[in-house]
Coordinates of C-alpha atoms in Angstrom, one line a residue:
M1 CA -84.7 21.4 -57.9
N2 CA -86.2 21.4 -61.3
L3 CA -90.1 21.9 -62.2
L4 CA -91.6 23.3 -65.4
V5 CA -94.0 26.5 -65.1
K6 CA -97.1 24.3 -66.2
E7 CA -96.2 21.6 -63.4
V8 CA -96.1 24.6 -61.0
V9 CA -99.4 26.1 -62.1
T10 CA -101.0 22.0 -61.7
A11 CA -99.4 22.2 -58.3
V12 CA -100.9 25.7 -56.6
E13 CA -104.1 25.1 -58.7
G14 CA -103.6 28.9 -59.9
V15 CA -104.6 31.0 -62.4
N16 CA -101.9 30.8 -65.3
Y17 CA -100.8 34.3 -66.5
A18 CA -97.7 32.9 -67.5
Q19 CA -98.8 30.7 -70.6
H20 CA -95.8 31.8 -72.7
L21 CA -93.4 30.3 -70.1
D22 CA -95.3 26.8 -69.7
D23 CA -92.2 24.7 -70.6
Q24 CA -89.6 26.9 -68.9
M25 CA -87.9 25.2 -66.0
I26 CA -87.9 26.9 -62.4
S27 CA -84.9 26.1 -60.7
S28 CA -85.8 27.5 -57.1
V29 CA -88.3 28.7 -55.0
E30 CA -87.7 32.3 -52.8
F31 CA -89.9 34.3 -50.4
D32 CA -86.7 36.4 -49.9
T33 CA -85.8 38.7 -52.8
R34 CA -82.2 38.7 -51.3
K35 CA -82.0 34.8 -52.5
V36 CA -83.5 35.1 -55.7
Q37 CA -81.7 34.5 -58.8
E38 CA -82.4 33.7 -62.8
N39 CA -85.3 31.3 -62.9
S40 CA -86.4 31.4 -59.3
L41 CA -90.2 31.4 -58.7
F42 CA -90.8 34.2 -56.0
V43 CA -93.6 33.8 -53.5
P44 CA -94.7 37.0 -51.7
L45 CA -95.8 36.4 -48.0
K46 CA -97.4 38.2 -45.8
G47 CA -95.7 39.0 -42.5
A48 CA -94.5 42.4 -40.8
R49 CA -94.6 43.6 -44.7
D50 CA -96.9 42.7 -47.4
G51 CA -94.3 40.4 -49.9
H52 CA -96.4 41.5 -52.7
D53 CA -94.5 45.1 -52.6
F54 CA -91.2 43.2 -53.3
I55 CA -92.4 41.5 -56.8
P56 CA -90.5 44.4 -58.6
Q57 CA -87.2 43.8 -57.0
A58 CA -87.7 40.2 -57.3
I59 CA -88.3 40.6 -60.9
E60 CA -85.0 42.5 -61.3
N61 CA -83.1 40.2 -59.1
G62 CA -84.0 37.6 -61.9
A63 CA -87.2 36.2 -60.8
S64 CA -89.0 34.6 -63.9
L65 CA -92.2 33.7 -62.1
V66 CA -94.0 35.0 -59.4
L67 CA -97.2 33.7 -57.5
S68 CA -99.7 36.2 -56.7
E69 CA -103.0 37.2 -54.7
K70 CA -103.3 40.0 -56.4
D71 CA -103.6 41.0 -60.2
L72 CA -100.4 42.2 -61.7
S73 CA -99.4 44.3 -65.0
D74 CA -99.4 42.4 -68.1
D75 CA -95.6 42.5 -68.3
I76 CA -95.1 40.1 -65.1
A77 CA -95.2 36.3 -65.5
Y78 CA -97.4 35.3 -62.5
I79 CA -99.6 32.4 -61.3
K80 CA -102.6 34.4 -59.4
V81 CA -103.7 32.3 -56.3
E82 CA -106.1 32.9 -53.4
D83 CA -103.4 32.5 -50.9
T84 CA -99.5 32.5 -51.0
L85 CA -98.6 30.5 -48.2
I86 CA -101.4 27.8 -48.9
A87 CA -99.8 27.8 -52.8
L88 CA -96.2 27.4 -51.4
Q89 CA -97.4 24.4 -49.3
K90 CA -99.4 22.9 -52.2
L91 CA -96.5 23.4 -54.2
S92 CA -93.9 21.3 -52.0
R93 CA -96.2 18.7 -51.6
F94 CA -96.2 18.2 -55.4
Y95 CA -92.4 18.2 -55.4
L96 CA -91.9 15.8 -52.5
E97 CA -94.2 13.3 -54.3
K98 CA -92.2 13.7 -57.4
V99 CA -88.8 13.3 -55.8
G100 CA -90.1 10.3 -53.9
S101 CA -87.7 10.1 -51.1
K102 CA -88.1 8.7 -47.8
V103 CA -89.1 11.3 -45.0
I104 CA -88.2 11.4 -41.4
G105 CA -90.3 14.0 -39.0
I106 CA -88.7 14.8 -35.9
T107 CA -90.0 17.1 -33.1
G108 CA -90.0 17.3 -29.4
S109 CA -89.1 20.0 -26.6
N110 CA -85.8 20.1 -26.7
G111 CA -82.9 18.1 -28.8
K112 CA -84.9 18.5 -32.1
T113 CA -82.2 20.1 -34.2
T114 CA -79.3 18.1 -32.6
T115 CA -81.4 14.7 -33.5
K116 CA -81.9 16.0 -37.2
D117 CA -78.6 16.2 -37.2
M118 CA -77.5 12.9 -36.0
T119 CA -80.0 11.5 -37.9
A120 CA -78.7 13.0 -41.2
A121 CA -75.3 12.1 -40.5
V122 CA -76.5 8.3 -40.1
L123 CA -78.4 8.3 -43.2
S124 CA -75.9 10.0 -45.3
Q125 CA -73.2 6.9 -44.6
A126 CA -75.8 5.1 -47.2
F127 CA -78.5 7.1 -48.8
K128 CA -78.1 10.9 -50.4
T129 CA -79.9 12.9 -47.6
Y130 CA -81.0 16.2 -46.9
K131 CA -82.1 17.5 -43.9
T132 CA -83.6 21.0 -42.3
Q133 CA -81.3 23.8 -42.4
G134 CA -80.8 26.1 -39.5
N135 CA -84.4 26.1 -37.8
Y136 CA -86.5 26.4 -41.0
N137 CA -89.3 24.1 -38.8
N138 CA -92.5 26.0 -39.4
H139 CA -95.1 26.2 -41.6
I140 CA -93.2 28.3 -44.0
G141 CA -89.4 26.8 -43.3
L142 CA -90.9 23.1 -43.4
P143 CA -92.2 23.7 -46.9
Y144 CA -89.1 25.7 -48.3
T145 CA -87.0 23.0 -46.9
I146 CA -88.8 20.5 -49.2
L147 CA -88.5 22.8 -52.1
S148 CA -84.9 23.4 -51.4
M149 CA -83.7 19.5 -51.6
P150 CA -81.9 18.2 -54.7
E151 CA -83.8 16.0 -57.1
D152 CA -81.7 12.8 -56.4
T153 CA -82.4 13.0 -52.4
E154 CA -83.1 9.8 -51.3
M155 CA -83.7 10.8 -47.4
L156 CA -85.4 13.7 -46.5
V157 CA -84.9 14.6 -42.4
L158 CA -87.5 17.5 -41.5
E159 CA -87.5 19.1 -38.3
M160 CA -90.8 20.0 -37.1
G161 CA -91.5 22.9 -34.3
M162 CA -94.8 24.4 -32.5
D163 CA -96.2 27.1 -30.5
H164 CA -99.5 26.2 -30.7
K165 CA -101.8 23.1 -30.9
G166 CA -102.5 22.1 -34.5
E167 CA -99.2 23.3 -35.9
I168 CA -97.3 20.2 -35.8
E169 CA -100.7 18.4 -37.6
V170 CA -100.3 20.9 -40.5
L171 CA -96.6 20.0 -40.9
S172 CA -97.1 16.2 -40.5
N173 CA -99.8 16.2 -42.9
L174 CA -97.6 18.3 -45.6
A175 CA -94.3 15.8 -45.1
T176 CA -96.6 12.4 -44.4
P177 CA -93.3 11.0 -42.9
D178 CA -92.3 7.4 -43.2
I179 CA -90.7 7.6 -39.7
A180 CA -91.9 10.0 -37.0
A181 CA -89.5 10.6 -33.6
I182 CA -90.4 12.6 -30.6
T183 CA -87.4 13.5 -28.5
L184 CA -88.8 14.3 -25.0
I185 CA -91.8 16.4 -23.5
G186 CA -90.7 19.5 -21.6
E187 CA -92.3 22.7 -20.9
S188 CA -91.5 25.1 -23.8
H189 CA -94.7 27.0 -24.8
I190 CA -96.8 25.6 -21.7
E191 CA -98.1 29.2 -21.7
Y192 CA -100.1 28.5 -24.9
L193 CA -100.5 24.8 -24.1
G194 CA -101.6 24.8 -20.5
S195 CA -99.6 21.8 -19.2
R196 CA -97.3 19.1 -20.2
Q197 CA -100.2 17.0 -21.0
G198 CA -101.4 19.7 -23.8
I199 CA -97.8 19.5 -24.9
A200 CA -97.6 15.6 -25.1
E201 CA -100.9 16.0 -27.2
A202 CA -99.5 18.7 -29.5
K203 CA -96.3 16.6 -30.2
M204 CA -98.2 13.4 -30.8
E205 CA -99.8 15.6 -33.9
I206 CA -96.7 14.3 -35.9
T207 CA -98.7 10.9 -36.6
S208 CA -101.5 12.7 -38.3
G209 CA -99.5 12.2 -41.6
L210 CA -97.4 9.5 -40.7
K211 CA -97.8 6.7 -43.3
D212 CA -100.0 3.9 -42.7
E213 CA -96.8 1.4 -42.5
G214 CA -95.0 4.0 -40.6
V215 CA -93.1 4.0 -37.5
L216 CA -93.2 6.2 -34.3
I217 CA -90.0 6.5 -32.1
I218 CA -90.9 7.8 -28.6
P219 CA -88.5 8.3 -25.1
N220 CA -89.5 5.1 -22.9
D221 CA -89.5 7.2 -19.8
E222 CA -92.3 9.4 -20.3
P223 CA -95.6 8.2 -19.4
L224 CA -97.8 10.9 -21.0
L225 CA -96.9 9.5 -24.5
K226 CA -97.3 6.0 -23.5
R227 CA -101.0 6.9 -22.7
L228 CA -101.4 8.4 -25.9
I229 CA -100.1 6.0 -28.4
V230 CA -102.9 3.3 -27.7
D231 CA -105.1 5.6 -30.0
I232 CA -102.4 5.0 -33.3
S233 CA -102.1 1.6 -35.5
Q234 CA -98.6 2.6 -36.3
E235 CA -95.4 0.5 -35.1
V236 CA -94.1 2.2 -32.2
E237 CA -90.5 1.9 -30.9
S238 CA -88.8 3.1 -27.7
F239 CA -85.7 4.4 -26.8
G240 CA -83.5 5.3 -23.2
I241 CA -80.9 5.0 -21.3
D242 CA -80.8 1.8 -18.8
T243 CA -84.0 0.8 -19.4
Q244 CA -86.4 -1.6 -21.2
A245 CA -86.9 0.1 -24.4
T246 CA -86.7 -1.1 -28.3
L247 CA -83.1 0.4 -28.2
S248 CA -81.3 1.1 -24.8
A249 CA -77.7 2.6 -24.0
E250 CA -75.7 2.1 -20.9
I251 CA -72.9 5.2 -20.9
M252 CA -69.3 3.9 -20.8
S253 CA -67.5 7.3 -20.5
E254 CA -68.3 11.2 -20.5
T255 CA -66.1 14.0 -21.0
K256 CA -66.6 17.8 -22.4
N257 CA -66.3 16.9 -25.8
D258 CA -67.2 13.2 -26.2
T259 CA -69.8 10.8 -24.6
Q260 CA -69.0 6.7 -25.2
F261 CA -71.9 4.4 -24.9
K262 CA -73.2 0.6 -25.7
T263 CA -76.1 -0.6 -26.8
N264 CA -78.6 -3.4 -26.4
L265 CA -79.2 -3.9 -30.3
F266 CA -75.4 -3.5 -31.5
K267 CA -73.3 -5.2 -28.7
E268 CA -70.3 -5.4 -30.2
E269 CA -70.0 -1.7 -31.0
V270 CA -69.1 1.2 -28.9
F271 CA -70.5 4.6 -30.2
S272 CA -69.0 7.8 -29.5
I273 CA -70.8 11.2 -30.2
P274 CA -68.6 14.4 -30.3
V275 CA -70.8 16.2 -27.8
L276 CA -71.6 15.9 -23.9
G277 CA -74.4 14.5 -21.7
S278 CA -76.8 11.5 -21.5
Y279 CA -79.5 13.9 -23.3
N280 CA -77.7 13.8 -26.3
V281 CA -77.0 9.8 -26.0
K282 CA -80.8 9.6 -26.2
N283 CA -80.7 11.6 -29.3
A284 CA -78.1 9.6 -31.3
L285 CA -80.6 6.3 -30.1
I286 CA -83.3 8.0 -32.0
A287 CA -80.5 8.3 -35.0
L288 CA -79.4 4.7 -34.5
L289 CA -83.2 3.4 -34.7
I290 CA -83.6 5.1 -38.0
G291 CA -80.4 4.3 -39.1
H292 CA -81.1 0.5 -38.5
H293 CA -84.9 0.8 -39.9
F294 CA -83.3 1.4 -43.3
G295 CA -80.8 -1.6 -42.9
I296 CA -77.6 1.0 -42.2
S297 CA -74.7 -1.2 -40.5
A298 CA -73.8 -0.4 -37.0
S299 CA -70.3 0.1 -38.3
K300 CA -71.3 2.8 -40.7
M301 CA -73.7 4.4 -38.1
K302 CA -70.9 4.6 -35.8
N303 CA -69.0 6.4 -38.0
G304 CA -71.8 9.0 -38.8
L305 CA -72.5 9.6 -35.2
E306 CA -68.6 10.4 -34.6
T307 CA -68.6 13.1 -37.4
F308 CA -71.9 14.5 -37.3
D309 CA -72.2 18.4 -37.7
L310 CA -73.9 20.3 -35.2
T311 CA -75.9 23.0 -35.7
K312 CA -74.5 26.4 -34.5
N313 CA -75.6 27.6 -30.9
R314 CA -76.9 24.2 -29.8
T315 CA -74.5 23.1 -27.0
E316 CA -71.2 24.7 -28.5
W317 CA -68.0 24.7 -26.8
L318 CA -65.7 27.5 -27.7
K319 CA -62.7 28.8 -26.2
T320 CA -61.5 32.5 -25.7
N321 CA -57.7 33.3 -26.7
D322 CA -56.8 33.4 -23.2
G323 CA -57.7 30.1 -22.5
I324 CA -61.4 30.4 -21.2
D325 CA -63.7 27.7 -22.3
I326 CA -66.9 28.5 -23.1
L327 CA -70.1 26.1 -23.3
S328 CA -72.5 28.0 -25.3
D329 CA -76.3 26.6 -25.3
V330 CA -78.3 30.2 -26.1
Y331 CA -80.5 29.4 -28.8
N332 CA -83.5 27.8 -26.5
A333 CA -84.4 27.0 -22.9
N334 CA -86.9 25.3 -20.9
P335 CA -86.7 23.6 -17.5
T336 CA -86.1 20.3 -18.3
A337 CA -83.2 21.3 -21.0
M338 CA -81.9 23.4 -18.5
K339 CA -81.5 20.7 -15.5
L340 CA -80.4 18.2 -18.1
V341 CA -77.4 20.5 -19.1
L342 CA -76.5 21.8 -15.7
D343 CA -76.5 18.3 -14.4
T344 CA -74.0 17.4 -17.1
F345 CA -71.9 20.7 -16.7
S346 CA -71.6 19.9 -12.7
A347 CA -70.4 16.4 -12.8
L348 CA -67.9 17.3 -15.4
E349 CA -64.0 17.2 -14.2
L350 CA -62.6 20.8 -15.4
E351 CA -59.3 22.3 -14.4
G352 CA -60.4 25.6 -13.3
R353 CA -63.9 27.3 -11.9
K354 CA -67.3 26.9 -13.1
F355 CA -69.4 29.7 -13.9
V356 CA -73.0 29.5 -15.2
V357 CA -75.2 32.3 -16.9
L358 CA -78.8 31.4 -16.9
G359 CA -81.1 33.7 -18.6
D360 CA -84.9 33.8 -18.5
M361 CA -87.2 30.9 -19.8
L362 CA -89.9 32.3 -22.0
E363 CA -93.2 31.4 -22.9
L364 CA -94.1 29.4 -19.2
G365 CA -97.1 31.5 -18.6
E366 CA -98.6 31.3 -14.8
L367 CA -96.0 28.6 -13.9
S368 CA -93.0 30.6 -14.7
S369 CA -91.7 31.3 -11.2
Q370 CA -92.4 27.7 -10.0
M371 CA -90.6 26.5 -13.1
H372 CA -87.6 29.3 -12.4
E373 CA -87.6 28.1 -8.9
S374 CA -87.1 24.4 -9.7
I375 CA -83.9 25.1 -11.2
S376 CA -82.5 25.5 -7.9
E377 CA -82.4 21.9 -6.9
H378 CA -79.7 21.6 -10.0
I379 CA -77.0 24.2 -8.7
S380 CA -74.8 23.4 -5.7
P381 CA -71.9 25.3 -4.5
N382 CA -70.1 22.3 -4.4
H383 CA -70.2 21.9 -8.3
I384 CA -70.8 25.6 -9.3
D385 CA -68.4 28.6 -8.3
Q386 CA -70.2 31.5 -9.8
V387 CA -74.0 31.8 -10.5
Y388 CA -75.1 35.0 -13.0
L389 CA -78.6 35.2 -13.6
Y390 CA -80.3 37.4 -15.9
G391 CA -83.6 38.6 -16.7
E392 CA -86.9 39.4 -14.3
Q393 CA -87.9 35.7 -14.3
M394 CA -84.7 34.6 -13.0
N395 CA -85.6 36.9 -9.7
A396 CA -87.2 34.0 -8.6
L397 CA -84.4 31.5 -8.7
Y398 CA -82.3 34.3 -7.1
N399 CA -84.4 34.4 -4.1
L400 CA -84.0 30.6 -3.6
L401 CA -80.5 30.4 -4.0
N402 CA -79.5 33.5 -2.1
D403 CA -79.2 31.6 1.2
R404 CA -77.4 28.7 -0.5
M405 CA -74.7 30.4 -2.4
P406 CA -71.5 31.7 -0.4
K407 CA -71.6 35.7 -0.5
G408 CA -70.3 36.9 -3.6
N409 CA -70.8 34.0 -5.7
L410 CA -74.4 34.6 -6.8
H411 CA -75.3 37.5 -9.2
F412 CA -78.4 39.0 -10.8
Y413 CA -78.9 41.4 -13.3
H414 CA -82.0 43.4 -14.7
K415 CA -82.9 42.8 -18.5
T416 CA -81.7 46.2 -18.8
E417 CA -78.5 45.6 -17.3
K418 CA -76.7 43.0 -20.1
K419 CA -73.9 45.7 -20.5
E420 CA -73.0 45.3 -16.7
L421 CA -73.5 41.5 -16.5
M422 CA -71.0 41.4 -19.5
E423 CA -68.2 43.7 -18.0
H424 CA -68.6 42.2 -14.4
L425 CA -68.5 38.5 -15.9
S426 CA -65.7 39.3 -18.1
R427 CA -63.8 40.9 -15.3
Q428 CA -64.2 37.5 -13.2
L429 CA -63.0 34.8 -15.4
Q430 CA -59.6 33.8 -15.7
P431 CA -57.6 31.3 -17.9
K432 CA -58.7 27.6 -17.5
D433 CA -61.8 28.7 -16.1
T434 CA -65.2 27.4 -17.7
V435 CA -68.7 29.2 -18.1
F436 CA -72.0 28.0 -19.5
L437 CA -74.6 30.0 -20.8
K438 CA -78.3 28.9 -21.4
A439 CA -81.4 31.3 -22.1
S440 CA -84.2 31.2 -24.3
N441 CA -82.9 32.9 -27.6
G442 CA -85.2 36.2 -26.7
M443 CA -83.0 37.3 -24.0
G444 CA -79.6 37.5 -26.4
L445 CA -76.9 35.4 -24.5
S446 CA -75.3 35.3 -27.7
E447 CA -74.4 38.7 -27.5
V448 CA -72.3 37.9 -24.2
V449 CA -70.7 34.9 -25.8
D450 CA -69.5 37.3 -28.5
F451 CA -68.6 39.9 -25.9
L452 CA -66.3 37.4 -24.2
L453 CA -65.0 36.2 -27.0
K454 CA -63.8 39.7 -28.2
N455 CA -62.8 41.2 -24.8
H456 CA -60.3 37.7 -24.1
E457 CA -58.3 37.6 -27.3

């Protein structure tokens, strides 16, 4: 990015204590002093620590301009604002309008990141495209993503996350998307939103900033959303598998590394995605609808899907040196997502035994025990050989499965017993076995993945 200091002053509506730098260029905006470099604007934010405490370090690292809510010494070039976070958001809005890129906003209870990655891969076949990096999808990460995009960006793909009502509305009004997509409505954060209905309403906030001529994309099989779209004026398109949707897919084949499907709109093409699961086909349909909206040919979109880069820890296949396959999906979890992957994993034809390691799904509130128990219908001893359950909430599932699984094939570990879990699992696994791991990020199952990779070299 490149912005003049005087443009920054105008954008954030602050008091300029850096007039001598008005015509100097700012080339990056950072709130982490470790990323500050020459010609950076440093934005101190309030978190566990007050970012204002790190202003001297930012200047030492090369920052030429600072935003501040406080009066600073005369030797510091700064712009005084009432709220540095709001100023960051205002600046991102200014830069977005200056660049003029088309904006795609993506939200949903599951699949946001994969859909973002697929959409960016499809759009990049014809346009200069930039996407949310990692999980920078909140009120800080989204404006930071905007300010990090190159000036020649034509398509900006933004992931929008939330915990509470009202958060997506802020992000949507900031980004004003041309196209908004909702992947699915699950149970993530139901503790704060009360019900799936509350979650659907929170996800529909993505239409708050959707341009009048914009398009909303929703799953065809979600009645909660269908009831809500009657209140919006923008065009609505839908997606689904074996259903009457704007874009519908028929799955042709599925292996652990590849899923192939056909669609009703592009009848001549067989699309392939380098990930497993019908749920990922639905994510791909969103990407195809978006690419089609912008006039990208089916053949180019096919190439984009075949070669897309998946963000780390999202249904990632790994392999130990002694031949154990690991399906790692440890970044996040909710009941809908866990059931989808379990069903897909159960149906896979694999050479060795199948192990699953499931950790607590967090933020489910009063419904937590019931929702953990509901996973039982998706675990069958006919398809899964060994089950490891980890965390206090998983005790509800353990009690249900105790009479269904053969003796010695079901294991439960408290949250304090991660070491015991790792060691027992590691001893049981043999070459050609496959283990699937899924839990909320707070359960730290990534440590189990790392342990297996290290101890089976």
